[in-house]
Amino acid sequence: MLVVMQHDASAADVEDVCRTIVEMGYEARPLPGAQRTAVGLVGNDGRVDASRIEGMAGVAQVIHVTQPYKQVSREWRPENTLVEIAPGVVFGGRDVPVIAGPCSVESEEQILDAAHAVKAAGATALRGGAFKPRSSPYSFQGMGRRGLELLDLARRKTGLAIITEALDVEGASLVAEYADCIQIGARNMQNYSLLRAVGRLRKPVMIKRGPSATITELLLSAEYVLAEGNDQVILCERGLRSFDPLTRNLFDLTAIPVVHRLSHLPIVADPSHGTGLRDKVAPMASAAVAAGADGLMIEVHPRPDRALSDGAQSLYPAQFDELMKQLHAVALAVGRQITPVGAGNVAVSIG
Amino acid sequence: MLVVMQHDASAADVEDVCRTIVEMGYEARPLPGAQRTAVGLVGNDGRVDASRIEGMAGVAQVIHVTQPYKQVSREWRPENTLVEIAPGVVFGGRDVPVIAGPCSVESEEQILDAAHAVKAAGATALRGGAFKPRSSPYSFQGMGRRGLELLDLARRKTGLAIITEALDVEGASLVAEYADCIQIGARNMQNYSLLRAVGRLRKPVMIKRGPSATITELLLSAEYVLAEGNDQVILCERGLRSFDPLTRNLFDLTAIPVVHRLSHLPIVADPSHGTGLRDKVAPMASAAVAAGADGLMIEVHPRPDRALSDGAQSLYPAQFDELMKQLHAVALAVGRQITPVGAGNVAVSIG
Amino acid sequence: MLVVMQHDASAADVEDVCRTIVEMGYEARPLPGAQRTAVGLVGNDGRVDASRIEGMAGVAQVIHVTQPYKQVSREWRPENTLVEIAPGVVFGGRDVPVIAGPCSVESEEQILDAAHAVKAAGATALRGGAFKPRSSPYSFQGMGRRGLELLDLARRKTGLAIITEALDVEGASLVAEYADCIQIGARNMQNYSLLRAVGRLRKPVMIKRGPSATITELLLSAEYVLAEGNDQVILCERGLRSFDPLTRNLFDLTAIPVVHRLSHLPIVADPSHGTGLRDKVAPMASAAVAAGADGLMIEVHPRPDRALSDGAQSLYPAQFDELMKQLHAVALAVGRQITPVGAGNVAVSIG
Amino acid sequence: MLVVMQHDASAADVEDVCRTIVEMGYEARPLPGAQRTAVGLVGNDGRVDASRIEGMAGVAQVIHVTQPYKQVSREWRPENTLVEIAPGVVFGGRDVPVIAGPCSVESEEQILDAAHAVKAAGATALRGGAFKPRSSPYSFQGMGRRGLELLDLARRKTGLAIITEALDVEGASLVAEYADCIQIGARNMQNYSLLRAVGRLRKPVMIKRGPSATITELLLSAEYVLAEGNDQVILCERGLRSFDPLTRNLFDLTAIPVVHRLSHLPIVADPSHGTGLRDKVAPMASAAVAAGADGLMIEVHPRPDRALSDGAQSLYPAQFDELMKQLHAVALAVGRQITPVGAGNVAVSIG
């Protein structure tokens, strides 16, 4: 950490800062410059609360040199973490698994139709919400436990891995009983009680980036999970809050190479929420793979015009099928491959 | 709701939209225009999921005419809701209560010093976190239940009302035992399990606006609490995510008159988080009162240079004292008054 | 400037950085830390292009310690700059002048009606666009030179100082012939050819902050004018691009105390563009004065429902009159006063 | 246009709105709903100024149904516009031309080295600034006319098409003498005097999206050029203002399919400014092609560590060479091809 003093800071101000740093248990190293003095804090273990110093007399600015996270950083672990949510469905390696399915589980028929359709097109995991976080208390809130049972049924029928969202500590345990991967939604990215809970559950976790979260904050949220002993974490870019009403969100694909540089954790992209518009999903899914995404999450509904939520951004099964063909080509062009169906998925029953 | 069709939408597209609207249980009213047709959806009860129609062939745009919230709206209740968190400490009327205190409860001495200081300067409620949501798992997370006990002690010594944050469903019940008002932090503004839980607790609730939440979303979060039967809700503006590193947040004071127009709920302002910088707190606190804030929440610490969190934005007691004098003058200039100490606070023991 | 090296940067990487700094004509001072090395660049005169170093091998981050501007900074000149655009109409001192008038000059009758009305209510300067920057080429673009002549007429009739916008280098000279202060609009804040041109004109200049400009960028734009020898510059906060459609812009009043700390230049606030909604103008004008604004700019139109532009945010004359009364009270509450009409304005003809 | 009345608007309010619409020359069509009345404005020719009505008594909201632009819209011209800036270098068709070169022209040696290197790697156009818009007046501002002469020399030596920026009306004519395509920078996207000037020049124009411009505003800026009779316009996405300091900008690749839907104009992507970081340029260039970009603009410098500007985001020639190989593969994967060198470039002298 570097404390930059104001142009006109007095010697006493500099001394006060140095004394406070020493009081906090670190070493202070003053660095007089041409125009102003700076004071280096040496020995930062990531726990320094800069705010205490920021407000001191004569201080112009406090600059963080050390990253605030540890276990998620590539400096901590140089090689990629591989997260295998089901046999053969691995995030973080050369393969790129595609997760697809409806926004919400709506009925047995709907989720089975969706599962069969996305499986046929080449997806290896099924998404579908049983517990839905909705801006309005009057919107459809999901089928709850019955939704989880239907996802389990769909898994038994198709062999697809299951990923679904948990909204709170209690729900996380329940979701963990049924799902192969627990999703933490964007609205809960900084729900630390929930992050700690899934950190203790020893199940793969997918954390979606909040709509105005920096990448540093996303990595810190993952750090909560790793700090509890669970390193099976997948990050997910799903679009940021935008000022332009033409799209639902502002899809930040650059987050993919940025995360790859800073962290060993895999990152997937969700072009359905990232754009909010069906006809933008295909080009942006291709773009995500070209940018290096370690997986994709795509909303597909057997009847989007009847969907209880997110109909506008859900693909028709035929569109998804078409898209998968293109994704295979794009993945090869950048030295990856879309995870093939059945690679390690041996436990498929005959539906 | 109005469905705007594309320039080149076919008659069949328009018919499909009308049929779907009818299927959803509403009335469809086509409105041919000079350049394109629109279809009005009549009978919207706030539960329509537009997304289903947005993605249909020939649809250019879906426009929401009805507000998505109900009970929080001024159309539902024209007169201001008054939220009295303790005798004489009323939000939503002519008086403007000031809540002050440290970011976190750190020790008995610290919280009592803070409480006495802010009381002496004219505050009528005490803030202080016992459970702290922190971006990093390695930062100080609060004293927990012991912090609540110390807040209770401070209340008994000073007569100040207590407001403190709950992070999860379990914590909310605990906080409700000790506090006069439960705070929902910005990171949890869309933690719907938590909102529902405090909706059932029948205690005043303060909901802080999330860093990229629209005002509509803030009102919808309040709607979750009202929908459970608790209308004792105070909203709080505390700054939005900004692109300018010179301030911690972008303090949106216009939210105050916007909320006053749309809702009957009171809204307070937190210039400490809103700016993140001690020397900006005083001018922005005055600005908030001039803009019509129904209360203020200000961080004051007996020793900001030793604070475990938010030191840079915490006022010294003498600064807070100075500020309170100015706030009295500004409040009078706009036809309000800062809530006087002891108005109805009769239960003060001699500390 | 501080160059922070990566955790695993080699000694050769550090040497390369040092060598490059020396090549650029500065001194390099390596600072080994517990986790990583940093290299200080000493002697920065504000002209260092960090980008050259940012991309070098082993470099994690380049941190700017020196501010990039000079003449606009309070370190360069500690006392406030006073900008007197007409006798007695001074920005930057204790007085707070109010500029009011319509968005555009539309006709002789309209501008004279507006001028008389705002004068009667206590404004000391008249605004009104003769050249209008409009998003659409098909919108009303202003009356041009005829508009300037009408502003001049209004000045002769009322004694009000005139401020109006210039859109390009050629227009700036023309505006300078008629106006007391040349306005640079938000869209042109980084039109450097125009900034240089007004820097050479020796007329007071008001620079409006761009919709996503940082305060540092605003100050750098002012630096362009000062660098040409013109220090009669007023800054103006008029709202930032927002994600919330409920307001036209996000009015950043904290910019006022931030600018006051960093610069000696006065800053005024424009609550009309800052909010875009008539009923938000009064509370936010009061808030701006409470926050320390050195002036206000408010749209007033004799017949807002017939305005050719910005009708929704223009006050009716009676509303403006009411607002002025409140502004007087708020200014006194914070130790300022609204500039009284006729203070030094002796040259008023009898209209 | 649709005028939504407030819940409690009176019949007189509705009549007033209708009367005003008629006064403005359009037809008013009231549409009573279950909860509120709306009034349709029929006959909108794109020139309606909604603001006048927005502020009327009883009006809740004004909704724009008609797009504010005309000639740039795909409804105006369904087929893609092809912009050929030099023989064989066509934007808007199946081919994807790559423009590459340094941020600024710095010397004869530098620009020729750059030109030969990017030509060898497969670029078909050369970028390089002669006039540079810089935030600080003390930064390098470009070589001016001498820079244009050197670009011309580079064209003669390599056959590459030339694209370079104009900063003002006067400069535009000068640039038009030398360049094959005139670039309007992001800071000047709403410099309407400049847009009109290049509209009259009959040279291809590339308009870069402003850092907080909506896509609608970008299209409206293009409309200024088309309205002057010049339809040879290329749009360019180069990143938006971001709150996350880890990247220079927030690269909005979804703008590509959004523009393709709304407009017939080609859109290229600039991953160098879009990310600001050399190691993010390659993945994001590939992503842009996968998203459907009609061209790429990439900064390449023979010696980035000596660049006078933008060194951190400039590729080394060897990196660019590597990238071009990958771009060829990605383009083919999505049914496009990178424009081959020399397709129609017959006028190459032997350097």
CSV table of N, CA and C in Angstrom, one decimal, chain A residues 45-48 64 66-73 184 188-196 198-199 207-210 213-228 230 233 235 259 262-263 265, chain B residues 133-139 141 187 241, chain D residues 244 246:
chain,number,residue,atom,x,y,z
A,45,ASP,N,-0.7,-7.9,4.5
A,45,ASP,CA,-1.1,-9.2,4.4
A,45,ASP,C,-2.6,-9.3,3.8
A,46,GLY,N,-3.0,-8.2,3.3
A,46,GLY,CA,-4.3,-8.1,2.7
A,46,GLY,C,-5.4,-7.7,3.7
A,47,ARG,N,-5.1,-7.5,4.9
A,47,ARG,CA,-6.1,-7.2,5.9
A,47,ARG,C,-6.0,-5.7,6.3
A,48,VAL,N,-5.2,-4.9,5.7
A,48,VAL,CA,-5.1,-3.5,6.0
A,48,VAL,C,-6.4,-2.8,5.7
A,64,HIS,N,-3.7,1.0,-3.5
A,64,HIS,CA,-3.5,-0.4,-3.2
A,64,HIS,C,-2.6,-1.1,-4.2
A,66,THR,N,-1.1,-4.3,-3.3
A,66,THR,CA,-1.4,-5.7,-3.2
A,66,THR,C,-2.9,-5.9,-3.5
A,67,GLN,N,-3.2,-7.1,-4.2
A,67,GLN,CA,-4.6,-7.4,-4.5
A,67,GLN,C,-5.2,-7.8,-3.2
A,68,PRO,N,-6.5,-7.6,-3.0
A,68,PRO,CA,-7.2,-7.8,-1.7
A,68,PRO,C,-7.6,-9.3,-1.6
A,69,TYR,N,-7.4,-10.1,-2.7
A,69,TYR,CA,-7.8,-11.5,-2.6
A,69,TYR,C,-6.5,-12.4,-2.6
A,70,LYS,N,-6.6,-13.6,-2.2
A,70,LYS,CA,-5.5,-14.5,-2.1
A,70,LYS,C,-5.6,-15.8,-2.9
A,71,GLN,N,-6.5,-16.6,-2.3
A,71,GLN,CA,-6.6,-18.0,-2.8
A,71,GLN,C,-7.1,-18.1,-4.2
A,72,VAL,N,-7.9,-17.1,-4.6
A,72,VAL,CA,-8.4,-17.1,-6.0
A,72,VAL,C,-7.4,-16.6,-7.0
A,73,SER,N,-6.3,-16.1,-6.5
A,73,SER,CA,-5.4,-15.4,-7.5
A,73,SER,C,-4.4,-16.4,-8.2
A,184,ILE,N,-25.1,-19.2,-7.7
A,184,ILE,CA,-25.4,-18.0,-6.9
A,184,ILE,C,-25.7,-16.9,-7.9
A,188,ASN,N,-27.3,-12.0,-5.6
A,188,ASN,CA,-26.7,-12.5,-4.3
A,188,ASN,C,-25.2,-12.6,-4.3
A,189,MET,N,-24.6,-11.9,-5.3
A,189,MET,CA,-23.1,-12.1,-5.4
A,189,MET,C,-22.4,-11.6,-4.1
A,190,GLN,N,-23.0,-10.6,-3.4
A,190,GLN,CA,-22.4,-10.2,-2.2
A,190,GLN,C,-23.3,-10.5,-1.0
A,191,ASN,N,-24.0,-11.6,-1.1
A,191,ASN,CA,-24.7,-12.2,0.1
A,191,ASN,C,-23.8,-13.1,0.7
A,192,TYR,N,-23.0,-12.6,1.7
A,192,TYR,CA,-21.9,-13.3,2.3
A,192,TYR,C,-22.3,-14.5,3.1
A,193,SER,N,-23.4,-14.4,3.7
A,193,SER,CA,-23.9,-15.6,4.5
A,193,SER,C,-24.1,-16.8,3.5
A,194,LEU,N,-24.7,-16.5,2.4
A,194,LEU,CA,-24.9,-17.5,1.4
A,194,LEU,C,-23.6,-18.1,0.8
A,195,LEU,N,-22.7,-17.2,0.6
A,195,LEU,CA,-21.4,-17.6,0.0
A,195,LEU,C,-20.7,-18.5,1.0
A,196,ARG,N,-20.7,-18.1,2.3
A,196,ARG,CA,-20.1,-19.0,3.3
A,196,ARG,C,-20.7,-20.3,3.4
A,198,VAL,N,-22.3,-22.0,1.0
A,198,VAL,CA,-22.0,-22.9,-0.1
A,198,VAL,C,-20.5,-23.3,0.0
A,199,GLY,N,-19.7,-22.5,0.6
A,199,GLY,CA,-18.3,-22.8,0.8
A,199,GLY,C,-18.1,-24.0,1.7
A,207,ILE,N,-20.7,-18.7,-9.5
A,207,ILE,CA,-21.1,-17.4,-9.0
A,207,ILE,C,-21.2,-16.4,-10.1
A,208,LYS,N,-22.4,-15.9,-10.3
A,208,LYS,CA,-22.7,-14.9,-11.3
A,208,LYS,C,-22.3,-13.5,-10.9
A,209,ARG,N,-21.7,-12.8,-11.8
A,209,ARG,CA,-21.2,-11.4,-11.5
A,209,ARG,C,-22.4,-10.5,-11.3
A,210,GLY,N,-22.3,-9.7,-10.2
A,210,GLY,CA,-23.4,-8.7,-10.0
A,210,GLY,C,-23.4,-7.6,-11.1
A,213,ALA,N,-20.8,-5.1,-10.3
A,213,ALA,CA,-19.6,-5.5,-9.6
A,213,ALA,C,-18.3,-5.4,-10.4
A,214,THR,N,-17.3,-4.9,-9.8
A,214,THR,CA,-16.0,-5.0,-10.5
A,214,THR,C,-15.5,-6.4,-10.5
A,215,ILE,N,-14.6,-6.7,-11.3
A,215,ILE,CA,-14.0,-8.1,-11.4
A,215,ILE,C,-13.3,-8.4,-10.1
A,216,THR,N,-12.7,-7.4,-9.4
A,216,THR,CA,-12.1,-7.6,-8.1
A,216,THR,C,-13.1,-8.0,-7.1
A,217,GLU,N,-14.3,-7.4,-7.1
A,217,GLU,CA,-15.3,-7.8,-6.2
A,217,GLU,C,-15.8,-9.2,-6.5
A,218,LEU,N,-15.9,-9.6,-7.8
A,218,LEU,CA,-16.4,-10.9,-8.1
A,218,LEU,C,-15.3,-11.9,-7.6
A,219,LEU,N,-14.1,-11.6,-7.7
A,219,LEU,CA,-13.0,-12.5,-7.2
A,219,LEU,C,-13.1,-12.6,-5.7
A,220,LEU,N,-13.4,-11.5,-5.0
A,220,LEU,CA,-13.5,-11.5,-3.6
A,220,LEU,C,-14.7,-12.3,-3.1
A,221,SER,N,-15.8,-12.3,-3.9
A,221,SER,CA,-16.9,-13.2,-3.5
A,221,SER,C,-16.5,-14.6,-3.6
A,222,ALA,N,-15.7,-15.0,-4.7
A,222,ALA,CA,-15.3,-16.3,-4.8
A,222,ALA,C,-14.3,-16.7,-3.6
A,223,GLU,N,-13.5,-15.7,-3.2
A,223,GLU,CA,-12.6,-15.9,-2.1
A,223,GLU,C,-13.4,-16.3,-0.8
A,224,TYR,N,-14.6,-15.8,-0.6
A,224,TYR,CA,-15.4,-16.3,0.5
A,224,TYR,C,-15.6,-17.8,0.4
A,225,VAL,N,-15.9,-18.3,-0.8
A,225,VAL,CA,-16.2,-19.7,-0.9
A,225,VAL,C,-14.9,-20.5,-0.7
A,226,LEU,N,-13.8,-20.1,-1.3
A,226,LEU,CA,-12.5,-20.8,-1.1
A,226,LEU,C,-12.0,-20.7,0.3
A,227,ALA,N,-12.3,-19.6,1.0
A,227,ALA,CA,-11.8,-19.4,2.4
A,227,ALA,C,-12.5,-20.4,3.3
A,228,GLU,N,-13.7,-21.0,2.8
A,228,GLU,CA,-14.3,-22.0,3.6
A,228,GLU,C,-13.9,-23.4,3.3
A,230,ASN,N,-13.8,-24.7,-0.1
A,230,ASN,CA,-14.3,-25.2,-1.3
A,230,ASN,C,-13.7,-24.4,-2.5
A,233,VAL,N,-15.1,-23.6,-7.8
A,233,VAL,CA,-15.9,-22.4,-8.1
A,233,VAL,C,-15.7,-22.1,-9.6
A,235,LEU,N,-16.8,-19.0,-12.2
A,235,LEU,CA,-17.4,-17.6,-12.3
A,235,LEU,C,-18.2,-17.5,-13.5
A,259,VAL,N,-10.2,-12.1,-16.2
A,259,VAL,CA,-10.2,-13.2,-15.1
A,259,VAL,C,-9.1,-14.2,-15.4
A,262,LEU,N,-5.9,-12.9,-14.0
A,262,LEU,CA,-5.8,-12.7,-12.5
A,262,LEU,C,-6.0,-13.9,-11.7
A,263,SER,N,-6.8,-14.9,-12.2
A,263,SER,CA,-7.2,-16.0,-11.4
A,263,SER,C,-7.1,-17.3,-12.1
A,265,LEU,N,-9.4,-19.6,-11.6
A,265,LEU,CA,-10.7,-20.2,-11.7
A,265,LEU,C,-11.3,-20.1,-13.1
B,133,PRO,N,-21.2,-6.5,6.4
B,133,PRO,CA,-20.9,-7.2,5.1
B,133,PRO,C,-19.6,-6.6,4.5
B,134,ARG,N,-18.6,-7.3,4.4
B,134,ARG,CA,-17.4,-6.8,3.9
B,134,ARG,C,-16.9,-7.5,2.6
B,135,SER,N,-16.5,-6.7,1.6
B,135,SER,CA,-16.1,-7.3,0.3
B,135,SER,C,-15.1,-8.5,0.5
B,136,SER,N,-14.2,-8.3,1.5
B,136,SER,CA,-13.2,-9.3,1.7
B,136,SER,C,-13.5,-10.2,2.9
B,137,PRO,N,-13.3,-11.5,2.8
B,137,PRO,CA,-13.5,-12.4,3.9
B,137,PRO,C,-12.5,-12.2,5.0
B,138,TYR,N,-11.4,-11.4,4.7
B,138,TYR,CA,-10.4,-11.2,5.7
B,138,TYR,C,-10.5,-9.9,6.5
B,139,SER,N,-11.5,-9.1,6.1
B,139,SER,CA,-11.8,-7.9,6.8
B,139,SER,C,-12.6,-8.1,8.1
B,141,GLN,N,-15.4,-8.4,10.5
B,141,GLN,CA,-16.8,-8.8,10.2
B,141,GLN,C,-17.8,-8.4,11.2
B,187,ARG,N,-26.0,-4.2,-0.4
B,187,ARG,CA,-25.6,-5.4,-1.1
B,187,ARG,C,-26.8,-6.4,-1.0
B,241,ARG,N,-22.7,3.2,-7.9
B,241,ARG,CA,-21.4,2.9,-8.5
B,241,ARG,C,-21.0,4.0,-9.5
D,244,ASP,N,-15.0,-0.1,-13.7
D,244,ASP,CA,-14.0,-1.0,-13.3
D,244,ASP,C,-12.6,-0.6,-13.8
D,246,LEU,N,-9.9,-2.1,-13.9
D,246,LEU,CA,-9.1,-3.1,-14.5
D,246,LEU,C,-9.0,-3.0,-16.0
